[in-house]
Amino acid sequence: MGSANGNGSRKRIGIACQGGGSHTAFTAGVLQCLMENLPDDTEVVALSGTSGGAICATLAWDGLVHNDRKLAIRKLQEFWDSMAAREPWDRIANQFLLGVMGLRDIMAMPEVSPYELPTWGEERFRNMLLRYFNFDELRELASKPGAPIIRISAVEVLSDHFELFSGNDLTVECILASAAIPYLYRAVSVPDRGVYWDGLFSQNPPIKELVGHQIDELWLVQINSSTCLGVPTETHEIADRRNALAGNLSMEQELRFIEVINRALAQGKLGDSGFRPVRVERIALDRDLGYGHQRCSQFQSWPRSIPRSYHREHFHSSDVLRE
């Protein structure tokens, strides 16, 4: 990843974080490494995220608006440590969820609405977010001139509107909305905005909006694989590939937008449009991680599984920074 622009100004970076459940522990590791090793001649001016990627992006953004990258590193570490199921009851509940999802891939299972289940899981998640974020303070910091921006995606259930929450209006409900997987969580009501489901149904992650902030490079943390080694034939393989394709659909469309802009600029067609060429760097999840890449493993929260992904990724993202 690059150095300063030819005119001596600092290179402006946007970071977009794709969603993908507990696989976004990978994103936490990438962001920790980037925050620790960010070159002096680069500046992160915009972040975006969806679902688990939104949480990671907001943790990193929290440190940046405080002008304290070490704070971002610490919060990313502590949040994912706290997400690991260490208590016996948490492990039982997590293993039950994984078992049910695995059975769905091989046999018909009765459907249970999240509205028929207790809300203790959602309440615990909300309390965890409130423990890590001071939303009143973050909204105030977001309004300061020159502060990096954050964009979090969700979809409004009743209108099909693709919503983007910004730092100026950020609340705990915004992050909950971006992570509200319909078959696990009830729709999240954001006051004066609407009722929302997971951002995986809208922009995964938001990219076009970062281009408007005059970035020179987009660093995309990608969870879903773009390629497949062979034609899926087993039921779980088909489900995994379908999930990856659906998760990448909006991402590839928004990357196509950057390609069109770059081509038009190279051909001199945009004149004084305000656009600038954007280089895209993908930091992709390694398929060979120890806990697997199947769809149900996105909900794995055993301690031996979550830390492995982000600690290992410190090595990979360090390699990317040296490019």
XYZ file of C-alpha atoms in Angstrom:
323
model
C 0.000 0.000 0.000
C 1.209 3.334 -1.047
C 3.104 6.341 0.082
C 2.340 10.026 -0.171
C 0.975 11.568 -3.357
C 3.380 13.070 -5.861
C 2.541 16.576 -4.640
C 3.715 15.720 -1.124
C 0.245 15.566 0.441
C -0.762 12.630 2.594
C -2.505 9.756 0.851
C -6.193 9.637 1.776
C -7.459 6.157 2.634
C -10.954 4.710 2.887
C -11.489 1.357 4.617
C -14.585 -0.739 3.846
C -15.375 -3.797 5.976
C -17.625 -6.557 4.624
C -19.988 -8.367 6.971
C -19.828 -12.058 7.832
C -20.672 -12.904 11.441
C -17.816 -14.130 13.628
C -15.640 -14.384 10.510
C -15.245 -10.619 10.893
C -12.830 -11.381 13.721
C -10.524 -11.518 10.683
C -11.429 -7.870 10.072
C -10.531 -7.007 13.651
C -7.062 -8.474 13.126
C -6.591 -6.596 9.865
C -7.651 -3.287 11.423
C -5.435 -3.823 14.449
C -2.458 -4.321 12.169
C -3.343 -1.349 9.970
C -3.776 0.929 12.987
C -0.442 -0.222 14.385
C 1.529 0.059 11.146
C -0.160 2.926 9.293
C 2.530 4.877 7.399
C 3.042 8.495 8.442
C 2.252 9.694 4.930
C -1.227 8.138 4.876
C -4.453 9.252 6.535
C -7.609 7.210 7.082
C -10.398 9.652 6.265
C -13.393 7.322 5.874
C -14.573 3.930 7.088
C -17.629 1.856 6.363
C -18.980 -1.498 7.406
C -21.838 -3.932 7.445
C -22.986 -6.220 10.253
C -19.887 -7.561 12.046
C -17.794 -5.420 9.709
C -19.714 -2.367 10.933
C -18.769 -3.171 14.521
C -15.092 -3.518 13.615
C -15.129 -0.339 11.519
C -16.759 1.603 14.340
C -14.234 0.341 16.890
C -11.415 1.543 14.626
C -13.213 4.824 13.920
C -13.628 5.366 17.670
C -9.852 5.417 18.024
C -9.359 7.680 15.002
C -11.828 10.368 16.100
C -10.050 10.356 19.473
C -6.734 10.691 17.574
C -5.608 7.559 19.393
C -4.906 4.514 17.222
C -3.781 2.542 20.286
C -7.308 2.949 21.647
C -8.673 1.393 18.443
C -6.244 -1.533 18.722
C -7.154 -2.158 22.346
C -10.898 -1.955 21.770
C -10.774 -4.297 18.786
C -8.853 -6.824 20.870
C -11.046 -6.550 23.944
C -14.334 -6.632 22.044
C -13.551 -9.896 20.261
C -12.140 -11.400 23.428
C -15.434 -10.608 25.132
C -17.420 -12.098 22.224
C -15.893 -15.532 22.785
C -18.204 -17.993 24.543
C -16.252 -18.958 27.659
C -18.970 -19.668 30.211
C -20.516 -23.177 30.120
C -24.001 -21.883 29.324
C -22.686 -19.682 26.504
C -20.831 -22.630 24.999
C -23.914 -24.843 25.181
C -26.084 -22.168 23.537
C -23.525 -21.550 20.795
C -23.063 -25.244 20.104
C -26.844 -25.696 19.928
C -27.115 -22.891 17.365
C -24.328 -24.374 15.244
C -25.944 -27.799 15.458
C -29.328 -26.512 14.327
C -27.787 -24.620 11.410
C -25.796 -27.681 10.401
C -28.921 -29.852 10.448
C -30.733 -27.321 8.246
C -28.206 -28.096 5.525
C -29.023 -31.826 5.478
C -32.665 -32.135 6.532
C -35.913 -30.230 6.926
C -36.147 -28.435 10.257
C -39.074 -26.625 11.871
C -38.781 -22.865 11.476
C -38.820 -20.779 14.657
C -39.333 -17.034 14.495
C -37.022 -14.868 16.638
C -40.230 -13.273 17.891
C -41.045 -16.594 19.566
C -37.734 -16.656 21.440
C -36.559 -14.745 24.529
C -34.625 -11.531 23.895
C -31.786 -12.129 26.356
C -29.268 -12.570 23.529
C -30.203 -9.256 21.920
C -30.151 -7.504 25.289
C -26.716 -8.898 26.077
C -25.411 -7.750 22.693
C -26.821 -4.254 23.256
C -25.201 -4.033 26.690
C -21.872 -5.148 25.251
C -21.981 -2.408 22.615
C -22.854 0.178 25.253
C -19.857 -0.978 27.246
C -17.488 -0.269 24.355
C -19.017 2.859 22.825
C -19.876 6.251 24.306
C -22.330 7.257 21.590
C -22.984 10.768 22.910
C -19.278 11.532 22.819
C -18.794 9.907 19.404
C -21.574 11.986 17.825
C -19.920 15.138 19.157
C -16.472 14.112 17.874
C -17.927 13.210 14.471
C -19.121 16.798 13.993
C -15.643 18.303 14.385
C -13.994 19.647 11.201
C -11.654 17.148 9.595
C -12.951 14.176 11.579
C -12.933 10.871 9.653
C -16.366 9.722 8.581
C -18.138 6.420 9.247
C -20.960 4.833 7.231
C -22.932 1.820 8.479
C -25.443 0.012 6.274
C -28.824 -1.529 7.046
C -32.054 -2.139 5.125
C -35.404 -0.680 6.151
C -37.790 -3.634 6.355
C -41.033 -1.880 5.392
C -39.794 0.242 2.485
C -36.752 -1.671 1.140
C -34.744 1.550 1.607
C -30.974 1.135 1.803
C -30.003 3.101 4.898
C -26.605 4.541 5.756
C -26.021 5.674 9.319
C -23.299 8.260 9.882
C -21.223 9.236 12.891
C -23.325 12.345 13.458
C -26.437 10.270 14.199
C -24.800 7.097 15.513
C -26.641 5.224 18.275
C -26.508 1.701 19.606
C -29.639 0.956 17.562
C -27.760 1.788 14.337
C -25.152 -0.903 14.972
C -27.767 -3.388 16.170
C -29.757 -2.720 12.999
C -26.769 -3.427 10.750
C -26.246 -6.785 12.499
C -29.898 -7.870 12.816
C -29.915 -11.169 10.907
C -33.658 -11.808 10.327
C -33.791 -15.468 11.379
C -31.808 -14.786 14.574
C -32.844 -11.300 15.725
C -35.963 -9.219 15.731
C -36.003 -6.172 13.451
C -34.437 -3.161 15.157
C -36.349 0.084 15.477
C -34.205 3.197 15.078
C -36.119 6.223 16.439
C -37.317 8.625 13.723
C -35.733 6.466 10.997
C -37.481 3.118 10.613
C -37.311 -0.608 11.340
C -34.212 -2.407 10.112
C -32.591 -5.711 9.249
C -28.998 -6.639 8.578
C -26.956 -4.489 6.180
C -26.092 -7.671 4.262
C -29.344 -6.977 2.385
C -28.253 -3.500 1.272
C -24.612 -2.477 0.817
C -22.062 -5.036 1.916
C -20.069 -2.918 2.545
C -20.791 0.710 1.535
C -18.143 1.793 -0.978
C -19.483 4.480 -3.326
C -20.047 6.899 -0.452
C -16.362 6.695 0.517
C -15.287 7.692 -2.997
C -17.042 11.032 -2.505
C -14.615 11.855 0.309
C -11.707 12.285 -2.079
C -9.916 9.056 -1.202
C -6.841 7.930 -3.120
C -7.060 4.284 -2.074
C -9.821 1.964 -0.911
C -8.743 -0.843 1.398
C -11.473 -3.475 1.227
C -11.576 -6.145 3.935
C -13.405 -8.998 2.204
C -14.971 -11.928 4.069
C -16.810 -13.808 1.309
C -14.655 -15.553 -1.261
C -14.846 -14.286 -4.842
C -13.806 -17.626 -6.302
C -14.717 -21.271 -5.837
C -12.363 -24.230 -6.308
C -15.015 -26.470 -7.839
C -18.687 -26.798 -8.652
C -20.614 -27.227 -5.372
C -22.514 -30.513 -5.302
C -23.286 -31.208 -1.636
C -26.141 -29.319 0.020
C -23.878 -27.490 2.464
C -21.454 -26.592 -0.338
C -24.284 -25.119 -2.385
C -25.497 -23.138 0.635
C -21.980 -21.842 1.325
C -21.423 -20.716 -2.250
C -24.879 -19.166 -2.520
C -24.185 -17.248 0.681
C -20.845 -15.982 -0.658
C -22.319 -14.905 -4.004
C -25.193 -13.074 -2.323
C -22.794 -11.387 0.103
C -20.553 -10.201 -2.745
C -23.289 -8.974 -5.091
C -23.526 -5.369 -3.920
C -19.777 -5.203 -3.238
C -18.866 -6.101 -6.811
C -21.438 -3.637 -8.173
C -19.931 -0.822 -6.123
C -16.389 -1.772 -7.131
C -17.608 -1.611 -10.719
C -18.582 2.024 -10.029
C -14.949 2.773 -9.129
C -13.738 1.018 -12.283
C -16.061 3.147 -14.439
C -14.916 6.362 -12.752
C -11.253 5.422 -13.090
C -11.682 4.593 -16.781
C -13.551 7.824 -17.484
C -10.865 9.862 -15.708
C -8.125 8.122 -17.705
C -9.983 8.992 -20.912
C -10.397 12.628 -19.836
C -14.183 12.451 -19.868
C -14.995 13.790 -16.391
C -13.128 17.098 -16.496
C -13.624 19.082 -13.272
C -16.056 16.582 -11.752
C -14.213 16.428 -8.443
C -13.529 12.710 -8.823
C -10.016 11.345 -8.555
C -8.581 7.929 -9.454
C -9.019 5.369 -6.662
C -6.749 2.375 -6.252
C -8.471 -0.657 -4.722
C -6.623 -3.048 -2.409
C -8.456 -6.194 -1.304
C -7.520 -7.871 1.965
C -9.344 -11.175 1.681
C -10.105 -13.825 4.277
C -7.868 -16.851 3.843
C -9.989 -19.952 3.170
C -7.492 -22.087 5.055
C -8.236 -20.639 8.501
C -8.381 -23.306 11.168
C -12.058 -22.949 12.090
C -13.421 -23.409 8.580
C -15.308 -21.216 6.160
C -18.714 -22.867 6.079
C -21.757 -20.667 6.506
C -22.602 -21.978 9.983
C -19.047 -21.253 11.200
C -19.916 -17.552 10.906
C -21.737 -18.050 14.203
C -18.889 -19.877 15.935
C -17.906 -18.088 19.152
C -15.704 -20.620 20.938
C -12.489 -19.019 22.241
C -10.276 -21.389 20.283
C -11.956 -20.290 17.050
C -12.359 -16.514 17.234
C -8.855 -15.450 18.328
C -7.194 -17.735 15.776
C -8.566 -15.731 12.872
C -7.518 -12.293 13.956
C -4.132 -13.167 15.471
C -3.114 -15.065 12.334
C -4.239 -12.212 10.138
C -1.745 -9.816 11.735
C 0.852 -11.548 9.530
C -1.143 -11.315 6.320
C -2.092 -7.652 6.609
C 1.508 -6.788 7.481
C 2.460 -8.284 4.120
C -0.147 -6.099 2.399
C 1.204 -2.951 4.053
C 4.623 -3.708 2.634
C 3.369 -3.839 -0.960
